[in-house]
PDB file of C-alpha atoms in Angstrom:
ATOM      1  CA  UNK A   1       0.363   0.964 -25.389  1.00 78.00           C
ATOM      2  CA  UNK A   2       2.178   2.247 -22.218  1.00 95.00           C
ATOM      3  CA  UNK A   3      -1.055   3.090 -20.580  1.00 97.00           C
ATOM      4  CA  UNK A   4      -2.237  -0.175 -21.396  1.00 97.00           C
ATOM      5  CA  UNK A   5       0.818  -1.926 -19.620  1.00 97.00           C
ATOM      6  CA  UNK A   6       1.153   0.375 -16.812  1.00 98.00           C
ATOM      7  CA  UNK A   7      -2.638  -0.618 -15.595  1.00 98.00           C
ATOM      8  CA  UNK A   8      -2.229  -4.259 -16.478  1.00 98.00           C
ATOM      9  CA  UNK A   9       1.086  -4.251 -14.675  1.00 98.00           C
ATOM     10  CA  UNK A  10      -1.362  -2.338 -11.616  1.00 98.00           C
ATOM     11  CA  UNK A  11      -3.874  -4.375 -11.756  1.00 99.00           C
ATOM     12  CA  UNK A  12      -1.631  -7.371 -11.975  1.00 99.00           C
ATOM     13  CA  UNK A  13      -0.568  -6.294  -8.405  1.00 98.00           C
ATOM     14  CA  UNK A  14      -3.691  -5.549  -7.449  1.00 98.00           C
ATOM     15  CA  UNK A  15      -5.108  -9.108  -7.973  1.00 98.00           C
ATOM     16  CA  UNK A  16      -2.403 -10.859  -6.913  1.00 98.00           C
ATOM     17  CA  UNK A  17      -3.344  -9.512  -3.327  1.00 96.00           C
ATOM     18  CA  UNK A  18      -6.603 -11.686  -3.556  1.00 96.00           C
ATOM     19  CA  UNK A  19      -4.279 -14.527  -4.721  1.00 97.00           C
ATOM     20  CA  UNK A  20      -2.272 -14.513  -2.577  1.00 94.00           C
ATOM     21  CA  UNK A  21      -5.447 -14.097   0.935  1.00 95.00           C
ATOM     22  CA  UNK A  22      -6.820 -17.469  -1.890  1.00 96.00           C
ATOM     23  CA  UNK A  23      -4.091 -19.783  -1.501  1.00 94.00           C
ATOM     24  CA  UNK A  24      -3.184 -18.810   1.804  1.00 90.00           C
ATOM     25  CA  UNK A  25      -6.525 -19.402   3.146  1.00 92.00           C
ATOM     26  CA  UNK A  26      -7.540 -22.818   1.060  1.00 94.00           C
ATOM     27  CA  UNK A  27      -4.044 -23.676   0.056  1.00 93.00           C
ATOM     28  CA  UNK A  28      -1.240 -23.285   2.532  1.00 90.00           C
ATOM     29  CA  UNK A  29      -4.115 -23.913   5.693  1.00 91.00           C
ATOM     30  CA  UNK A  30      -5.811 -26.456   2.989  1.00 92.00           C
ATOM     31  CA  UNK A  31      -4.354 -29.124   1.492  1.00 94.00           C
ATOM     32  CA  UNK A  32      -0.724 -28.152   1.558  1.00 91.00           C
ATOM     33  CA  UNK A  33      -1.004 -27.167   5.243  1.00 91.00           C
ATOM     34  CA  UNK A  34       2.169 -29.792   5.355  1.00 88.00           C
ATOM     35  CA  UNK A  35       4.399 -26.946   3.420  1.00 87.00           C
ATOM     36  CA  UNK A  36       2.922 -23.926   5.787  1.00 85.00           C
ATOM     37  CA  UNK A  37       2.915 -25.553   9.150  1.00 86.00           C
ATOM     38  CA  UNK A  38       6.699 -24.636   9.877  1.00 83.00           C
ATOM     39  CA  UNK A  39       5.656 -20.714   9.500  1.00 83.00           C
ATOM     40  CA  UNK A  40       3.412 -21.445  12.069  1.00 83.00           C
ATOM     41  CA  UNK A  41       4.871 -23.678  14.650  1.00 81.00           C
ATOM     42  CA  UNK A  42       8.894 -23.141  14.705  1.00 79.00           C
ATOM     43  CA  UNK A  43       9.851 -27.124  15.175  1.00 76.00           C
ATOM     44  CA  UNK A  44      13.079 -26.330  12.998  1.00 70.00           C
ATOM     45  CA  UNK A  45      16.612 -24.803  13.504  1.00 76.00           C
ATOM     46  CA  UNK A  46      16.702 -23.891   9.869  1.00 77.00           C
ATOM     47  CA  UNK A  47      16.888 -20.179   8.572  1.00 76.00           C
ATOM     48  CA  UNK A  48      14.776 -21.632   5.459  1.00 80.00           C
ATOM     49  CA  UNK A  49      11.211 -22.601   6.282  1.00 85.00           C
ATOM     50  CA  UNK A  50       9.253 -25.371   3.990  1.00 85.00           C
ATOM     51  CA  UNK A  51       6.853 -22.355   3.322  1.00 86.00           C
ATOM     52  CA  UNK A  52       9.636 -20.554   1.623  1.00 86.00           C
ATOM     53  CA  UNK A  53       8.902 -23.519  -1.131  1.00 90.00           C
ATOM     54  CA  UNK A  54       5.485 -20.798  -2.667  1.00 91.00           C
ATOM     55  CA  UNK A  55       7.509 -18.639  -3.273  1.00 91.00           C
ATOM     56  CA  UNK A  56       8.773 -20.662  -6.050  1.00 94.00           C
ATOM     57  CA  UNK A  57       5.841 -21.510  -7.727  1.00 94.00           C
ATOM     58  CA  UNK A  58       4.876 -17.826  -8.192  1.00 95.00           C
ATOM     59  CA  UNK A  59       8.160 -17.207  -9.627  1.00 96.00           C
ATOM     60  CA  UNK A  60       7.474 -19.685 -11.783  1.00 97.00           C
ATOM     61  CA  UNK A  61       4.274 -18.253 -12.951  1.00 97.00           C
ATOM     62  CA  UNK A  62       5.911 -15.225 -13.716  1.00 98.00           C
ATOM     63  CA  UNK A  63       8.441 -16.519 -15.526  1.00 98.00           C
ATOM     64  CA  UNK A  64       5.568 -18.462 -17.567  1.00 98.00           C
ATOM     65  CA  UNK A  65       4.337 -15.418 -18.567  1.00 98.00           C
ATOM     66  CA  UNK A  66       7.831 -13.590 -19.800  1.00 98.00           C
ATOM     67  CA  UNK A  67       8.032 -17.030 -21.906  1.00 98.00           C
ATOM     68  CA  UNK A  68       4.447 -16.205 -23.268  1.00 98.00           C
ATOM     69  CA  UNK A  69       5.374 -12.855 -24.090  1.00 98.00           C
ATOM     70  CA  UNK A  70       8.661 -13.437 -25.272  1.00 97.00           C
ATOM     71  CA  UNK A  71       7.802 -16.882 -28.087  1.00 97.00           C
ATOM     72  CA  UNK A  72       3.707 -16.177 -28.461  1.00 97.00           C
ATOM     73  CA  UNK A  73       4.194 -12.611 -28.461  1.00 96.00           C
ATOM     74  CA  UNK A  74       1.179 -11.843 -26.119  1.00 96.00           C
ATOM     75  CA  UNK A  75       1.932  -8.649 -25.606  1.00 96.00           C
ATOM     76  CA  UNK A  76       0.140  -8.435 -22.112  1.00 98.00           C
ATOM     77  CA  UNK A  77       2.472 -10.896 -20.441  1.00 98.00           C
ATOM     78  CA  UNK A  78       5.637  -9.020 -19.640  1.00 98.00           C
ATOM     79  CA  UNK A  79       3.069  -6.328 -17.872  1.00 98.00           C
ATOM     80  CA  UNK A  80       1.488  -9.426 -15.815  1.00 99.00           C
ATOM     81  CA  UNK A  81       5.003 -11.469 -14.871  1.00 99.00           C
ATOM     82  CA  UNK A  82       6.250  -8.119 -13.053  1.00 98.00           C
ATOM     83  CA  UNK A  83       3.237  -7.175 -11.105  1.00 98.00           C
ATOM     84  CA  UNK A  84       3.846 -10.803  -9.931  1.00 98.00           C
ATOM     85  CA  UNK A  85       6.824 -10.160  -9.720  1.00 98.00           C
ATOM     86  CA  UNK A  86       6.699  -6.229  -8.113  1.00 98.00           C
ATOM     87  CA  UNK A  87       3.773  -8.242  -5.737  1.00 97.00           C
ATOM     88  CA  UNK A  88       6.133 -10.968  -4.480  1.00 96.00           C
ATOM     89  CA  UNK A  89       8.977  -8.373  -3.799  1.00 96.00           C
ATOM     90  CA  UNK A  90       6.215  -5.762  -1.592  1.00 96.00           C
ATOM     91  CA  UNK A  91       5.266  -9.367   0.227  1.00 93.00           C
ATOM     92  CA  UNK A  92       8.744 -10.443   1.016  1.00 93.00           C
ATOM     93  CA  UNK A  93       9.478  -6.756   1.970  1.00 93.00           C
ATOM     94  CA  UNK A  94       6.310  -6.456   4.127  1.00 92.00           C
ATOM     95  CA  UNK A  95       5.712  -9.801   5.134  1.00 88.00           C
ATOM     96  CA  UNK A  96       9.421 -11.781   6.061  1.00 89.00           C
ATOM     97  CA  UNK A  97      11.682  -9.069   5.968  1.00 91.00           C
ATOM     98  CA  UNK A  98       9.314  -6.658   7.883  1.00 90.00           C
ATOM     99  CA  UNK A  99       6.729  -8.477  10.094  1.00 87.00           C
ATOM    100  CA  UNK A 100       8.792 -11.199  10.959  1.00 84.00           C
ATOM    101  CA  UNK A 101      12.326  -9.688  10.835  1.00 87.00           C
ATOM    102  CA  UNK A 102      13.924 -12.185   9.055  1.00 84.00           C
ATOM    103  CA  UNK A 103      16.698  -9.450   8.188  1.00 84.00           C
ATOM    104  CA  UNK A 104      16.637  -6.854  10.800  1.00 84.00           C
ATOM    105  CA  UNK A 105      15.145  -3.997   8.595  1.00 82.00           C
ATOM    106  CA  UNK A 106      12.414  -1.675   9.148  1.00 81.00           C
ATOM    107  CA  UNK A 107      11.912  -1.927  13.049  1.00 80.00           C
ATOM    108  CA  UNK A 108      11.471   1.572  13.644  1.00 82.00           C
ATOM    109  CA  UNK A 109       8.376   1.763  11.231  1.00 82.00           C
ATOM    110  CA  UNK A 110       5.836   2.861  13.311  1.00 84.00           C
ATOM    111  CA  UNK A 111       2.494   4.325  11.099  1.00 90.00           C
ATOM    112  CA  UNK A 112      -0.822   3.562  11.598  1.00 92.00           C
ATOM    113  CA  UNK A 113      -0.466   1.062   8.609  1.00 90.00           C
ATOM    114  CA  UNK A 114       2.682  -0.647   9.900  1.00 87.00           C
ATOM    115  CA  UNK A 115       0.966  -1.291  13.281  1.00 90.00           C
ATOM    116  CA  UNK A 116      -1.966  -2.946  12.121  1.00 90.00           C
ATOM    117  CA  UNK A 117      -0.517  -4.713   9.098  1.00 91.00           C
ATOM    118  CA  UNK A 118       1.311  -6.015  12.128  1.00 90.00           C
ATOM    119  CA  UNK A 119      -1.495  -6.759  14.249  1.00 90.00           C
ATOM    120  CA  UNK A 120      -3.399  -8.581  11.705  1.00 89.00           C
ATOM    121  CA  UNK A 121      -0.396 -10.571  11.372  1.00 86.00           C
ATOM    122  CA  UNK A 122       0.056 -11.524  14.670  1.00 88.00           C
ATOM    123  CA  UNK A 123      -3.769 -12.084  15.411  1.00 86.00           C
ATOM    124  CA  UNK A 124      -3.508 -14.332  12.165  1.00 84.00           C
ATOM    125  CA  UNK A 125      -0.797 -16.293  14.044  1.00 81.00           C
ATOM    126  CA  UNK A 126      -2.106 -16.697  17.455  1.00 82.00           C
ATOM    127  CA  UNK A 127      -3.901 -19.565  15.882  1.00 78.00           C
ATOM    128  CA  UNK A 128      -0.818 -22.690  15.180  1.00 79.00           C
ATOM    129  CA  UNK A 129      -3.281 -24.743  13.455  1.00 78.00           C
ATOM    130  CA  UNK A 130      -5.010 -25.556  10.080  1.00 83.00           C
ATOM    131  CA  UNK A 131      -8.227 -24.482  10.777  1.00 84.00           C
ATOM    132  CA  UNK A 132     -10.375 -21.458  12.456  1.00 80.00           C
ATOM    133  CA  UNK A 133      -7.501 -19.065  11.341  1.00 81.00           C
ATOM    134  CA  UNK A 134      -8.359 -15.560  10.694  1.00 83.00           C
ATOM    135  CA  UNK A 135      -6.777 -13.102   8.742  1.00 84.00           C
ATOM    136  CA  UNK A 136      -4.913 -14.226   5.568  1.00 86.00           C
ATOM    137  CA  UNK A 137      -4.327 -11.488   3.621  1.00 84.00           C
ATOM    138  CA  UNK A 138      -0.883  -9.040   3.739  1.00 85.00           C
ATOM    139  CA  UNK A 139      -1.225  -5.692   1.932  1.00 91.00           C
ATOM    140  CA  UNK A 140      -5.008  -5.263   2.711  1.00 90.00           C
ATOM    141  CA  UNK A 141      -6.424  -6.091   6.158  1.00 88.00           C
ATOM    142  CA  UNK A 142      -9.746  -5.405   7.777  1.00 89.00           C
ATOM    143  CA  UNK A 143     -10.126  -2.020   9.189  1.00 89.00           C
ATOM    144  CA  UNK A 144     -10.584  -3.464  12.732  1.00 90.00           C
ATOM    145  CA  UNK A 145      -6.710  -3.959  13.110  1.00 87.00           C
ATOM    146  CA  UNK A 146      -5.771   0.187  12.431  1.00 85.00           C
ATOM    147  CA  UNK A 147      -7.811   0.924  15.230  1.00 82.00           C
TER     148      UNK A 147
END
């Protein structure tokens, strides 16, 4: 049974990469563009951005599936809610506290993946609006942006 939760946990992670390059590309520049425009176009004072708002409704997911595991006793979702969960900790690492410096951590990281993790990033934000963006996902980038 620890096998089986280790690779779910994995390939919990795993997914959730897709996930999250899905509702950043159809979501957050789709039809709730309203909550994702701030991360784009800094019109606020504010520490907090209205973006910050997702991050909520993947905790809650997670915690949906510790309740499944915990009253249906499917044994699969305490595995699941903390590659979510292990997932939305590598983003926040990688993508606010890293990329955009949000806390001044990791500025000296320098590797080949850093720099175009980085790139990507920036190339994805070149572009302030909805549409004709490029670039949505965080962990796994196209090749083009290590070179």
């Amino acid at each position: 049974m620890t096998f089986l939760w280790i690779l779910t946990l994995i390939i919990t992670f795993c997914v959730m990469e897709f996930v999250a390059w899905f509702s950043h590309k159809y979501i957050m520049h789709g039809f709730l563009w309203s909550l994702h425009k701030d991360h784009h176009i800094k019109d606020h004072k504010s520490w907090f951005e209205r973006n910050d708002l997702f991050f909520i409704f993947y905790a809650l997911v997670s915690s949906g599936f510790v309740i499944l595991w915990g009253e249906a006793k499917f044994w699969a979702g305490l595995p699941i809610a903390a590659g979510i969960f292990i997932y939305g900790m590598t983003y926040f690492l990688v993508h606010d506290v890293f990329i955009h410096q949000r806390f001044k951590l990791f500025r000296n990281a320098n590797s080949k993946y850093a720099r175009g993790i980085r790139r990507a990033h920036k190339i994805h934000h070149k572009n302030i609006h909805k549409d004709q963006g490029e670039c949505f996902g965080m962990l796994w980038v196209p090749l083009k942006y290590f070179k």
